[in-house]
């Protein structure tokens, strides 16, 4: 927070009006369910993207400096068309664009951005940036945008301006999560429930292992998964795969013409069920009992949804062999992170076992940290 405030002062020669922040996330369970109008259960990381900002007068223009890139980008209304700005500044301009498209009078502003959310690790650094900027601009302009409506607006920036066809999970996590809770979100209705997640109290920790595996084919593959799901839903006569209850799965699978869509549908239907079961176990105080559900989710993402890579599979498998109660990839897949539910005394040994296994296979050394559920987007000063 101090660094970004100082950065603002240095770049623009005056202090900003305030500092805002939004977090990265891990998803505990519920993967590739959001765009199928199903359930997700993310929690916010204590790692955040910080934005210092101040209004400018005159015709609206925007200047944004990034500490990571040590670069300033300036844009005006003429740049606000989908794809009009690319790279990191596209996420910022996308938010201004989405606000204006929704009819908001966005004030001209200067912004400084700093972040400790790892980029490209599948921890939603882009949603953190979008949501930190959105929260800052809403406050600066006194815009009447209720908190529950903000995730969809930030998602619009990503879908419509940046051009990534993501679902609503990441922006919802960045905006709606609360410290010490996971967010049980119904992605169709937007209904959100805060589920207490007292891992330390249960003698547990969530170990996040960043495999550092390069994203391969990720964009096209993600869009392809979406399309397959949408076509399967249409073929089965439902609005979205969310509408298939587990009891209907055998009949649905029998009705589908090809193996690929059968696999995708089986993943989505069983994953939605695992989310509900995870929430039930957490509510009943059985945090350790969610371990097998995490592992089943990974197997389904590996075998049926086919979005893992060898690094993700090895990390999940070795973590379990080393004593984790369950482990799974988190986020979109094709690289990124694995989360492992471990006893709080086993963090180092599980991380060491995965590091060793990666070295033995010639993979890049993984990074790791322990994740505790932090707060969602907020003004800090
Ligand atoms: C990415 C997307 C999310 C979600 C996950 C998979 O993180 O941005 O909307 O679809 O993949 O669960």
mmCIF file of C-alpha atoms and ligand atoms in Angstrom:
data_model
loop_
_atom_site.group_PDB
_atom_site.id
_atom_site.type_symbol
_atom_site.label_atom_id
_atom_site.label_comp_id
_atom_site.label_asym_id
_atom_site.label_seq_id
_atom_site.Cartn_x
_atom_site.Cartn_y
_atom_site.Cartn_z
ATOM 1 C CA UNK A 1 0.000 0.000 0.000
ATOM 2 C CA UNK A 2 2.800 2.428 0.893
ATOM 3 C CA UNK A 3 4.816 1.501 -2.181
ATOM 4 C CA UNK A 4 1.962 2.244 -4.563
ATOM 5 C CA UNK A 5 1.148 5.548 -2.820
ATOM 6 C CA UNK A 6 4.792 6.578 -3.057
ATOM 7 C CA UNK A 7 4.946 5.403 -6.670
ATOM 8 C CA UNK A 8 1.937 7.596 -7.493
ATOM 9 C CA UNK A 9 3.565 10.613 -5.879
ATOM 10 C CA UNK A 10 6.841 10.050 -7.702
ATOM 11 C CA UNK A 11 5.281 9.544 -11.144
ATOM 12 C CA UNK A 12 2.654 12.282 -11.000
ATOM 13 C CA UNK A 13 4.349 14.779 -8.670
ATOM 14 C CA UNK A 14 1.460 14.927 -6.196
ATOM 15 C CA UNK A 15 -0.253 12.526 -3.796
ATOM 16 C CA UNK A 16 -3.220 10.438 -4.953
ATOM 17 C CA UNK A 17 -6.693 10.682 -3.439
ATOM 18 C CA UNK A 18 -6.663 7.163 -2.023
ATOM 19 C CA UNK A 19 -5.468 3.554 -2.281
ATOM 20 C CA UNK A 20 -7.608 0.557 -3.224
ATOM 21 C CA UNK A 21 -6.797 -3.154 -3.456
ATOM 22 C CA UNK A 22 -8.258 -6.367 -4.841
ATOM 23 C CA UNK A 23 -6.950 -9.901 -4.288
ATOM 24 C CA UNK A 24 -5.904 -12.845 -6.395
ATOM 25 C CA UNK A 25 -7.689 -16.115 -5.607
ATOM 26 C CA UNK A 26 -7.427 -19.833 -5.410
ATOM 27 C CA UNK A 27 -10.454 -21.928 -6.178
ATOM 28 C CA UNK A 28 -10.977 -24.564 -3.514
ATOM 29 C CA UNK A 29 -13.251 -26.566 -5.812
ATOM 30 C CA UNK A 30 -15.691 -26.070 -8.700
ATOM 31 C CA UNK A 31 -13.541 -25.864 -11.829
ATOM 32 C CA UNK A 32 -14.916 -25.094 -15.281
ATOM 33 C CA UNK A 33 -18.364 -24.919 -13.756
ATOM 34 C CA UNK A 34 -18.859 -21.129 -13.770
ATOM 35 C CA UNK A 35 -19.609 -20.775 -17.486
ATOM 36 C CA UNK A 36 -21.908 -23.798 -17.171
ATOM 37 C CA UNK A 37 -23.961 -21.730 -14.691
ATOM 38 C CA UNK A 38 -22.898 -23.997 -11.825
ATOM 39 C CA UNK A 39 -21.161 -23.683 -8.459
ATOM 40 C CA UNK A 40 -17.701 -22.501 -7.414
ATOM 41 C CA UNK A 41 -15.942 -22.148 -4.059
ATOM 42 C CA UNK A 42 -12.957 -19.789 -4.317
ATOM 43 C CA UNK A 43 -11.226 -17.864 -1.573
ATOM 44 C CA UNK A 44 -9.223 -14.650 -1.814
ATOM 45 C CA UNK A 45 -5.464 -14.654 -1.348
ATOM 46 C CA UNK A 46 -3.711 -12.217 0.952
ATOM 47 C CA UNK A 47 -1.753 -11.282 -2.184
ATOM 48 C CA UNK A 48 -3.302 -8.282 -3.823
ATOM 49 C CA UNK A 49 -3.120 -5.685 -6.557
ATOM 50 C CA UNK A 50 -2.934 -2.133 -5.201
ATOM 51 C CA UNK A 51 -4.129 0.971 -7.011
ATOM 52 C CA UNK A 52 -3.444 4.561 -5.958
ATOM 53 C CA UNK A 53 -5.617 6.979 -7.888
ATOM 54 C CA UNK A 54 -6.664 10.587 -8.211
ATOM 55 C CA UNK A 55 -9.177 12.454 -10.386
ATOM 56 C CA UNK A 56 -8.111 14.835 -13.120
ATOM 57 C CA UNK A 57 -10.130 17.761 -14.446
ATOM 58 C CA UNK A 58 -11.121 18.622 -18.024
ATOM 59 C CA UNK A 59 -12.118 16.175 -20.741
ATOM 60 C CA UNK A 60 -11.753 12.617 -19.388
ATOM 61 C CA UNK A 61 -8.446 10.906 -20.091
ATOM 62 C CA UNK A 62 -6.648 8.211 -18.133
ATOM 63 C CA UNK A 63 -3.017 7.678 -17.230
ATOM 64 C CA UNK A 64 -1.822 4.514 -15.569
ATOM 65 C CA UNK A 65 1.622 3.603 -14.313
ATOM 66 C CA UNK A 66 2.617 0.040 -13.464
ATOM 67 C CA UNK A 67 5.356 -0.567 -10.899
ATOM 68 C CA UNK A 68 5.994 -4.063 -12.309
ATOM 69 C CA UNK A 69 6.448 -2.827 -15.861
ATOM 70 C CA UNK A 70 7.812 0.602 -14.853
ATOM 71 C CA UNK A 71 5.719 1.967 -17.683
ATOM 72 C CA UNK A 72 3.035 4.618 -18.057
ATOM 73 C CA UNK A 73 0.208 4.242 -20.564
ATOM 74 C CA UNK A 74 -2.189 7.034 -21.432
ATOM 75 C CA UNK A 75 -5.516 6.614 -23.166
ATOM 76 C CA UNK A 76 -8.648 8.573 -24.004
ATOM 77 C CA UNK A 77 -12.179 7.854 -25.216
ATOM 78 C CA UNK A 78 -10.850 7.304 -28.762
ATOM 79 C CA UNK A 79 -8.968 4.197 -27.547
ATOM 80 C CA UNK A 80 -12.014 2.688 -25.868
ATOM 81 C CA UNK A 81 -13.068 0.071 -28.391
ATOM 82 C CA UNK A 82 -12.571 -3.683 -27.884
ATOM 83 C CA UNK A 83 -8.907 -4.520 -28.384
ATOM 84 C CA UNK A 84 -8.050 -0.795 -28.515
ATOM 85 C CA UNK A 85 -5.317 -1.371 -25.940
ATOM 86 C CA UNK A 86 -3.464 -4.621 -25.388
ATOM 87 C CA UNK A 87 -1.144 -5.947 -22.680
ATOM 88 C CA UNK A 88 -1.557 -5.084 -19.011
ATOM 89 C CA UNK A 89 -3.103 -1.664 -19.716
ATOM 90 C CA UNK A 90 -5.906 -3.394 -21.637
ATOM 91 C CA UNK A 91 -7.357 -4.636 -18.337
ATOM 92 C CA UNK A 92 -7.441 -1.058 -17.039
ATOM 93 C CA UNK A 93 -8.895 0.434 -20.215
ATOM 94 C CA UNK A 94 -11.351 -2.473 -20.378
ATOM 95 C CA UNK A 95 -12.821 -1.467 -17.039
ATOM 96 C CA UNK A 96 -13.227 2.158 -18.151
ATOM 97 C CA UNK A 97 -14.822 0.881 -21.373
ATOM 98 C CA UNK A 98 -17.223 -1.477 -19.560
ATOM 99 C CA UNK A 99 -18.282 1.269 -17.148
ATOM 100 C CA UNK A 100 -18.962 3.691 -19.985
ATOM 101 C CA UNK A 101 -20.819 1.027 -21.972
ATOM 102 C CA UNK A 102 -23.043 0.538 -18.935
ATOM 103 C CA UNK A 103 -23.788 4.264 -18.959
ATOM 104 C CA UNK A 104 -21.507 5.466 -16.176
ATOM 105 C CA UNK A 105 -19.793 8.827 -16.342
ATOM 106 C CA UNK A 106 -16.236 7.746 -15.540
ATOM 107 C CA UNK A 107 -14.058 10.588 -14.269
ATOM 108 C CA UNK A 108 -10.672 11.231 -15.853
ATOM 109 C CA UNK A 109 -8.024 9.811 -13.539
ATOM 110 C CA UNK A 110 -4.399 9.029 -12.923
ATOM 111 C CA UNK A 111 -3.595 5.617 -11.523
ATOM 112 C CA UNK A 112 -0.569 3.787 -10.159
ATOM 113 C CA UNK A 113 -0.624 -0.003 -9.936
ATOM 114 C CA UNK A 114 1.504 -2.363 -7.897
ATOM 115 C CA UNK A 115 0.906 -6.043 -7.152
ATOM 116 C CA UNK A 116 2.222 -9.098 -5.373
ATOM 117 C CA UNK A 117 -0.155 -11.491 -7.151
ATOM 118 C CA UNK A 118 2.045 -13.728 -9.327
ATOM 119 C CA UNK A 119 1.278 -13.117 -13.009
ATOM 120 C CA UNK A 120 0.556 -16.073 -15.293
ATOM 121 C CA UNK A 121 0.240 -18.543 -12.415
ATOM 122 C CA UNK A 122 -3.514 -19.001 -12.683
ATOM 123 C CA UNK A 123 -4.161 -16.991 -9.503
ATOM 124 C CA UNK A 124 -6.295 -14.377 -11.273
ATOM 125 C CA UNK A 125 -3.860 -11.494 -11.394
ATOM 126 C CA UNK A 126 -5.939 -10.036 -14.231
ATOM 127 C CA UNK A 127 -9.179 -10.080 -12.228
ATOM 128 C CA UNK A 128 -7.300 -8.525 -9.298
ATOM 129 C CA UNK A 129 -6.181 -5.675 -11.554
ATOM 130 C CA UNK A 130 -9.635 -5.203 -13.089
ATOM 131 C CA UNK A 131 -11.382 -5.215 -9.739
ATOM 132 C CA UNK A 132 -8.898 -2.925 -7.985
ATOM 133 C CA UNK A 133 -9.246 -0.393 -10.819
ATOM 134 C CA UNK A 134 -13.030 -0.782 -10.868
ATOM 135 C CA UNK A 135 -13.317 -0.203 -7.120
ATOM 136 C CA UNK A 136 -11.068 2.864 -7.328
ATOM 137 C CA UNK A 137 -12.960 4.435 -10.251
ATOM 138 C CA UNK A 138 -16.366 3.774 -8.685
ATOM 139 C CA UNK A 139 -15.255 5.535 -5.492
ATOM 140 C CA UNK A 140 -13.455 8.389 -7.246
ATOM 141 C CA UNK A 141 -16.453 9.116 -9.447
ATOM 142 C CA UNK A 142 -19.077 8.454 -6.772
ATOM 143 C CA UNK A 143 -20.657 6.007 -9.261
ATOM 144 C CA UNK A 144 -23.805 4.212 -8.191
ATOM 145 C CA UNK A 145 -22.692 0.639 -8.914
ATOM 146 C CA UNK A 146 -23.829 -1.724 -6.153
ATOM 147 C CA UNK A 147 -21.219 -4.248 -5.039
ATOM 148 C CA UNK A 148 -23.205 -7.325 -6.226
ATOM 149 C CA UNK A 149 -23.240 -5.890 -9.780
ATOM 150 C CA UNK A 150 -19.499 -5.293 -9.937
ATOM 151 C CA UNK A 151 -18.248 -8.791 -10.813
ATOM 152 C CA UNK A 152 -20.319 -8.874 -14.025
ATOM 153 C CA UNK A 153 -19.013 -5.478 -15.039
ATOM 154 C CA UNK A 154 -15.387 -6.514 -14.500
ATOM 155 C CA UNK A 155 -16.092 -9.738 -16.396
ATOM 156 C CA UNK A 156 -17.451 -7.641 -19.279
ATOM 157 C CA UNK A 157 -14.093 -5.821 -19.402
ATOM 158 C CA UNK A 158 -12.314 -9.153 -19.747
ATOM 159 C CA UNK A 159 -14.773 -10.742 -22.217
ATOM 160 C CA UNK A 160 -15.650 -7.718 -24.317
ATOM 161 C CA UNK A 161 -12.497 -5.584 -24.290
ATOM 162 C CA UNK A 162 -9.553 -7.889 -23.580
ATOM 163 C CA UNK A 163 -11.252 -10.691 -25.521
ATOM 164 C CA UNK A 164 -10.856 -13.595 -23.067
ATOM 165 C CA UNK A 165 -14.083 -15.669 -22.818
ATOM 166 C CA UNK A 166 -13.745 -16.348 -19.070
ATOM 167 C CA UNK A 167 -16.619 -17.020 -16.670
ATOM 168 C CA UNK A 168 -17.558 -14.954 -13.644
ATOM 169 C CA UNK A 169 -15.656 -16.772 -10.889
ATOM 170 C CA UNK A 170 -12.444 -14.757 -10.749
ATOM 171 C CA UNK A 171 -14.034 -11.306 -10.659
ATOM 172 C CA UNK A 172 -16.620 -12.541 -8.142
ATOM 173 C CA UNK A 173 -13.840 -13.817 -5.894
ATOM 174 C CA UNK A 174 -11.885 -10.564 -6.169
ATOM 175 C CA UNK A 175 -14.937 -8.466 -5.253
ATOM 176 C CA UNK A 176 -17.060 -10.618 -2.929
ATOM 177 C CA UNK A 177 -14.671 -12.773 -0.881
ATOM 178 C CA UNK A 178 -14.276 -12.157 2.839
ATOM 179 C CA UNK A 179 -11.367 -12.940 5.146
ATOM 180 C CA UNK A 180 -11.514 -16.369 6.798
ATOM 181 C CA UNK A 181 -14.250 -17.509 4.419
ATOM 182 C CA UNK A 182 -14.649 -19.251 1.099
ATOM 183 C CA UNK A 183 -17.251 -17.914 -1.310
ATOM 184 C CA UNK A 184 -19.939 -20.423 -2.286
ATOM 185 C CA UNK A 185 -21.292 -18.874 -5.444
ATOM 186 C CA UNK A 186 -24.166 -19.955 -7.644
ATOM 187 C CA UNK A 187 -22.971 -18.657 -10.997
ATOM 188 C CA UNK A 188 -26.479 -18.689 -12.470
ATOM 189 C CA UNK A 189 -28.338 -16.717 -9.818
ATOM 190 C CA UNK A 190 -25.388 -14.806 -8.382
ATOM 191 C CA UNK A 191 -26.437 -15.985 -4.937
ATOM 192 C CA UNK A 192 -23.353 -15.896 -2.699
ATOM 193 C CA UNK A 193 -22.806 -17.485 0.675
ATOM 194 C CA UNK A 194 -19.760 -16.952 2.881
ATOM 195 C CA UNK A 195 -18.602 -20.336 4.191
ATOM 196 C CA UNK A 196 -16.305 -20.138 7.241
ATOM 197 C CA UNK A 197 -12.895 -21.609 6.417
ATOM 198 C CA UNK A 198 -10.913 -21.850 9.614
ATOM 199 C CA UNK A 199 -8.093 -24.050 8.404
ATOM 200 C CA UNK A 200 -5.635 -23.196 11.163
ATOM 201 C CA UNK A 201 -8.288 -23.977 13.771
ATOM 202 C CA UNK A 202 -8.596 -27.439 12.237
ATOM 203 C CA UNK A 203 -4.819 -27.917 12.213
ATOM 204 C CA UNK A 204 -4.772 -27.632 8.431
ATOM 205 C CA UNK A 205 -3.202 -25.472 5.750
ATOM 206 C CA UNK A 206 -3.759 -24.982 2.034
ATOM 207 C CA UNK A 207 -0.406 -25.236 0.318
ATOM 208 C CA UNK A 208 -0.314 -23.521 -3.082
ATOM 209 C CA UNK A 209 2.270 -24.979 -5.434
ATOM 210 C CA UNK A 210 3.006 -22.903 -8.508
ATOM 211 C CA UNK A 211 4.226 -25.431 -11.054
ATOM 212 C CA UNK A 212 5.615 -22.657 -13.265
ATOM 213 C CA UNK A 213 4.547 -24.798 -16.209
ATOM 214 C CA UNK A 214 4.195 -22.578 -19.247
ATOM 215 C CA UNK A 215 0.603 -22.184 -20.418
ATOM 216 C CA UNK A 216 0.153 -24.259 -23.526
ATOM 217 C CA UNK A 217 -2.626 -23.688 -26.036
ATOM 218 C CA UNK A 218 -4.586 -22.317 -23.111
ATOM 219 C CA UNK A 219 -6.790 -19.746 -24.853
ATOM 220 C CA UNK A 220 -8.101 -21.893 -27.687
ATOM 221 C CA UNK A 221 -8.533 -24.900 -25.414
ATOM 222 C CA UNK A 222 -10.596 -22.926 -22.897
ATOM 223 C CA UNK A 223 -12.918 -21.632 -25.612
ATOM 224 C CA UNK A 224 -13.198 -25.149 -27.051
ATOM 225 C CA UNK A 225 -14.287 -26.536 -23.647
ATOM 226 C CA UNK A 226 -16.969 -23.867 -23.432
ATOM 227 C CA UNK A 227 -18.289 -24.597 -26.892
ATOM 228 C CA UNK A 228 -18.432 -28.352 -26.284
ATOM 229 C CA UNK A 229 -20.381 -27.774 -23.058
ATOM 230 C CA UNK A 230 -22.812 -25.366 -24.688
ATOM 231 C CA UNK A 231 -23.458 -27.752 -27.575
ATOM 232 C CA UNK A 232 -23.951 -30.673 -25.205
ATOM 233 C CA UNK A 233 -26.437 -28.656 -23.140
ATOM 234 C CA UNK A 234 -28.375 -27.798 -26.303
ATOM 235 C CA UNK A 235 -28.339 -31.430 -27.442
ATOM 236 C CA UNK A 236 -29.679 -32.493 -24.051
ATOM 237 C CA UNK A 237 -32.381 -29.840 -24.089
ATOM 238 C CA UNK A 238 -31.193 -27.913 -21.041
ATOM 239 C CA UNK A 239 -30.254 -24.238 -20.712
ATOM 240 C CA UNK A 240 -26.866 -25.073 -19.204
ATOM 241 C CA UNK A 241 -25.131 -28.176 -17.879
ATOM 242 C CA UNK A 242 -25.919 -26.905 -14.410
ATOM 243 C CA UNK A 243 -29.455 -28.131 -14.995
ATOM 244 C CA UNK A 244 -28.353 -31.768 -15.022
ATOM 245 C CA UNK A 245 -28.674 -33.295 -11.590
ATOM 246 C CA UNK A 246 -26.391 -36.294 -10.922
ATOM 247 C CA UNK A 247 -29.347 -38.676 -11.081
ATOM 248 C CA UNK A 248 -29.880 -37.697 -14.723
ATOM 249 C CA UNK A 249 -26.232 -38.222 -15.671
ATOM 250 C CA UNK A 250 -26.444 -41.836 -16.920
ATOM 251 C CA UNK A 251 -29.343 -41.022 -19.236
ATOM 252 C CA UNK A 252 -27.616 -37.847 -20.427
ATOM 253 C CA UNK A 253 -24.412 -39.719 -21.207
ATOM 254 C CA UNK A 254 -26.328 -42.367 -23.106
ATOM 255 C CA UNK A 255 -28.006 -39.661 -25.168
ATOM 256 C CA UNK A 256 -24.797 -37.911 -26.217
ATOM 257 C CA UNK A 257 -23.331 -38.943 -29.564
ATOM 258 C CA UNK A 258 -19.592 -38.710 -28.855
ATOM 259 C CA UNK A 259 -17.046 -39.641 -26.232
ATOM 260 C CA UNK A 260 -15.599 -36.144 -25.926
ATOM 261 C CA UNK A 261 -18.851 -34.466 -24.941
ATOM 262 C CA UNK A 262 -19.660 -37.375 -22.607
ATOM 263 C CA UNK A 263 -16.402 -36.714 -20.753
ATOM 264 C CA UNK A 264 -16.954 -32.970 -20.547
ATOM 265 C CA UNK A 265 -20.516 -33.374 -19.297
ATOM 266 C CA UNK A 266 -19.500 -35.986 -16.731
ATOM 267 C CA UNK A 267 -16.883 -33.620 -15.329
ATOM 268 C CA UNK A 268 -19.242 -30.669 -15.005
ATOM 269 C CA UNK A 269 -22.086 -32.629 -13.424
ATOM 270 C CA UNK A 270 -19.869 -34.450 -10.923
ATOM 271 C CA UNK A 271 -17.881 -31.291 -10.151
ATOM 272 C CA UNK A 272 -21.019 -29.337 -9.252
ATOM 273 C CA UNK A 273 -21.945 -32.163 -6.918
ATOM 274 C CA UNK A 274 -18.469 -32.124 -5.351
ATOM 275 C CA UNK A 275 -18.792 -28.402 -4.657
ATOM 276 C CA UNK A 276 -22.064 -28.955 -2.792
ATOM 277 C CA UNK A 277 -20.558 -31.866 -0.876
ATOM 278 C CA UNK A 278 -17.477 -29.779 0.011
ATOM 279 C CA UNK A 279 -19.685 -27.001 1.375
ATOM 280 C CA UNK A 280 -21.692 -29.540 3.391
ATOM 281 C CA UNK A 281 -18.527 -31.000 4.931
ATOM 282 C CA UNK A 282 -17.135 -27.561 5.765
ATOM 283 C CA UNK A 283 -20.433 -26.543 7.341
ATOM 284 C CA UNK A 284 -20.400 -29.662 9.490
ATOM 285 C CA UNK A 285 -16.885 -28.873 10.711
ATOM 286 C CA UNK A 286 -15.182 -31.620 8.718
ATOM 287 C CA UNK A 287 -12.521 -29.601 6.899
ATOM 288 C CA UNK A 288 -10.199 -32.583 6.598
ATOM 289 C CA UNK A 289 -13.011 -34.531 4.957
ATOM 290 C CA UNK A 290 -12.893 -32.321 1.873
ATOM 291 C CA UNK A 291 -9.538 -33.853 0.908
ATOM 292 C CA UNK A 292 -10.936 -36.792 -1.119
ATOM 293 C CA UNK A 293 -13.263 -34.398 -2.958
ATOM 294 C CA UNK A 294 -10.293 -32.258 -4.001
ATOM 295 C CA UNK A 295 -8.480 -35.325 -5.295
ATOM 296 C CA UNK A 296 -11.563 -36.569 -7.152
ATOM 297 C CA UNK A 297 -11.861 -33.132 -8.750
ATOM 298 C CA UNK A 298 -8.285 -33.361 -9.985
ATOM 299 C CA UNK A 299 -8.835 -36.818 -11.458
ATOM 300 C CA UNK A 300 -11.932 -35.567 -13.259
ATOM 301 C CA UNK A 301 -10.082 -32.524 -14.638
ATOM 302 C CA UNK A 302 -7.250 -34.781 -15.772
ATOM 303 C CA UNK A 303 -9.216 -37.662 -17.274
ATOM 304 C CA UNK A 304 -12.545 -36.183 -18.355
ATOM 305 C CA UNK A 305 -12.027 -32.454 -18.813
ATOM 306 C CA UNK A 306 -8.421 -32.923 -19.951
ATOM 307 C CA UNK A 307 -7.039 -29.576 -18.822
ATOM 308 C CA UNK A 308 -4.063 -30.739 -16.757
ATOM 309 C CA UNK A 309 -0.416 -30.988 -17.836
ATOM 310 C CA UNK A 310 2.236 -33.385 -16.461
ATOM 311 C CA UNK A 311 3.500 -30.798 -13.953
ATOM 312 C CA UNK A 312 0.015 -30.437 -12.441
ATOM 313 C CA UNK A 313 -0.516 -34.189 -12.284
ATOM 314 C CA UNK A 314 2.869 -34.837 -10.680
ATOM 315 C CA UNK A 315 2.413 -32.058 -8.112
ATOM 316 C CA UNK A 316 -1.034 -33.341 -7.083
ATOM 317 C CA UNK A 317 0.051 -36.985 -6.984
ATOM 318 C CA UNK A 318 3.306 -36.424 -5.093
ATOM 319 C CA UNK A 319 1.636 -34.066 -2.596
ATOM 320 C CA UNK A 320 -0.781 -36.853 -1.712
ATOM 321 C CA UNK A 321 1.937 -39.467 -1.505
ATOM 322 C CA UNK A 322 3.776 -37.117 0.871
ATOM 323 C CA UNK A 323 0.782 -36.936 3.189
ATOM 324 C CA UNK A 324 -1.629 -34.315 1.814
ATOM 325 C CA UNK A 325 -5.292 -35.136 2.552
ATOM 326 C CA UNK A 326 -6.164 -34.117 -1.001
ATOM 327 C CA UNK A 327 -4.758 -32.082 -3.861
ATOM 328 C CA UNK A 328 -5.956 -30.633 -7.146
ATOM 329 C CA UNK A 329 -5.117 -28.172 -9.853
ATOM 330 C CA UNK A 330 -6.802 -24.799 -9.337
ATOM 331 C CA UNK A 331 -7.927 -22.300 -11.984
ATOM 332 C CA UNK A 332 -8.232 -22.886 -15.706
ATOM 333 C CA UNK A 333 -5.466 -25.488 -16.015
ATOM 334 C CA UNK A 334 -2.820 -26.005 -18.734
ATOM 335 C CA UNK A 335 -0.183 -24.891 -16.226
ATOM 336 C CA UNK A 336 -0.579 -22.779 -13.112
ATOM 337 C CA UNK A 337 -1.028 -23.994 -9.546
ATOM 338 C CA UNK A 338 -1.981 -27.020 -7.498
ATOM 339 C CA UNK A 339 -3.522 -26.670 -4.048
ATOM 340 C CA UNK A 340 -2.882 -29.329 -1.419
ATOM 341 C CA UNK A 341 -4.761 -29.697 1.847
ATOM 342 C CA UNK A 342 -2.117 -30.623 4.411
ATOM 343 C CA UNK A 343 -1.713 -30.886 8.159
ATOM 344 C CA UNK A 344 -0.169 -27.631 9.353
ATOM 345 C CA UNK A 345 2.979 -29.487 10.408
ATOM 346 C CA UNK A 346 3.449 -31.056 6.980
ATOM 347 C CA UNK A 347 3.731 -27.961 4.795
ATOM 348 C CA UNK A 348 7.506 -28.076 4.414
ATOM 349 C CA UNK A 349 7.771 -31.815 3.860
ATOM 350 C CA UNK A 350 5.027 -31.875 1.202
ATOM 351 C CA UNK A 351 6.564 -28.875 -0.578
ATOM 352 C CA UNK A 352 9.992 -30.523 -0.418
ATOM 353 C CA UNK A 353 8.655 -33.792 -1.847
ATOM 354 C CA UNK A 354 7.099 -31.981 -4.815
ATOM 355 C CA UNK A 355 10.260 -29.932 -5.383
ATOM 356 C CA UNK A 356 12.318 -33.109 -5.396
ATOM 357 C CA UNK A 357 9.955 -34.890 -7.772
ATOM 358 C CA UNK A 358 10.072 -31.929 -10.164
ATOM 359 C CA UNK A 359 13.877 -31.953 -10.157
ATOM 360 C CA UNK A 360 13.942 -35.699 -10.819
ATOM 361 C CA UNK A 361 11.704 -35.224 -13.873
ATOM 362 C CA UNK A 362 13.600 -32.222 -15.210
ATOM 363 C CA UNK A 363 10.713 -29.775 -14.564
ATOM 364 C CA UNK A 364 11.457 -26.181 -13.524
ATOM 365 C CA UNK A 365 11.592 -25.730 -9.736
ATOM 366 C CA UNK A 366 8.114 -24.968 -8.354
ATOM 367 C CA UNK A 367 7.340 -22.039 -6.058
ATOM 368 C CA UNK A 368 5.013 -22.484 -3.100
ATOM 369 C CA UNK A 369 3.268 -20.609 -0.295
ATOM 370 C CA UNK A 370 0.555 -21.186 2.281
ATOM 371 C CA UNK A 371 -2.764 -19.481 1.454
ATOM 372 C CA UNK A 372 -5.032 -18.037 4.119
ATOM 373 C CA UNK A 373 -8.401 -16.578 3.043
ATOM 374 C CA UNK A 374 -8.104 -12.787 2.824
ATOM 375 C CA UNK A 375 -10.568 -9.976 2.128
ATOM 376 C CA UNK A 376 -12.088 -8.923 -1.197
ATOM 377 C CA UNK A 377 -11.701 -5.599 -2.980
ATOM 378 C CA UNK A 378 -11.648 -2.615 -0.676
ATOM 379 C CA UNK A 379 -10.483 0.944 -0.141
ATOM 380 C CA UNK A 380 -7.444 1.015 2.118
ATOM 381 C CA UNK A 381 -7.046 4.740 2.632
HETATM 382 C C1 LIG B 1 -10.368 -19.421 -15.478
HETATM 383 C C2 LIG B 1 -11.568 -18.536 -15.805
HETATM 384 C C3 LIG B 1 -12.700 -18.772 -14.822
HETATM 385 C C4 LIG B 1 -13.019 -20.254 -14.692
HETATM 386 C C5 LIG B 1 -11.756 -21.069 -14.470
HETATM 387 C C6 LIG B 1 -12.013 -22.546 -14.492
HETATM 388 O O1 LIG B 1 -9.820 -19.048 -14.249
HETATM 389 O O2 LIG B 1 -11.182 -17.183 -15.773
HETATM 390 O O3 LIG B 1 -13.834 -18.035 -15.211
HETATM 391 O O4 LIG B 1 -13.733 -20.703 -15.808
HETATM 392 O O5 LIG B 1 -10.763 -20.782 -15.449
HETATM 393 O O6 LIG B 1 -12.793 -22.915 -13.411
#
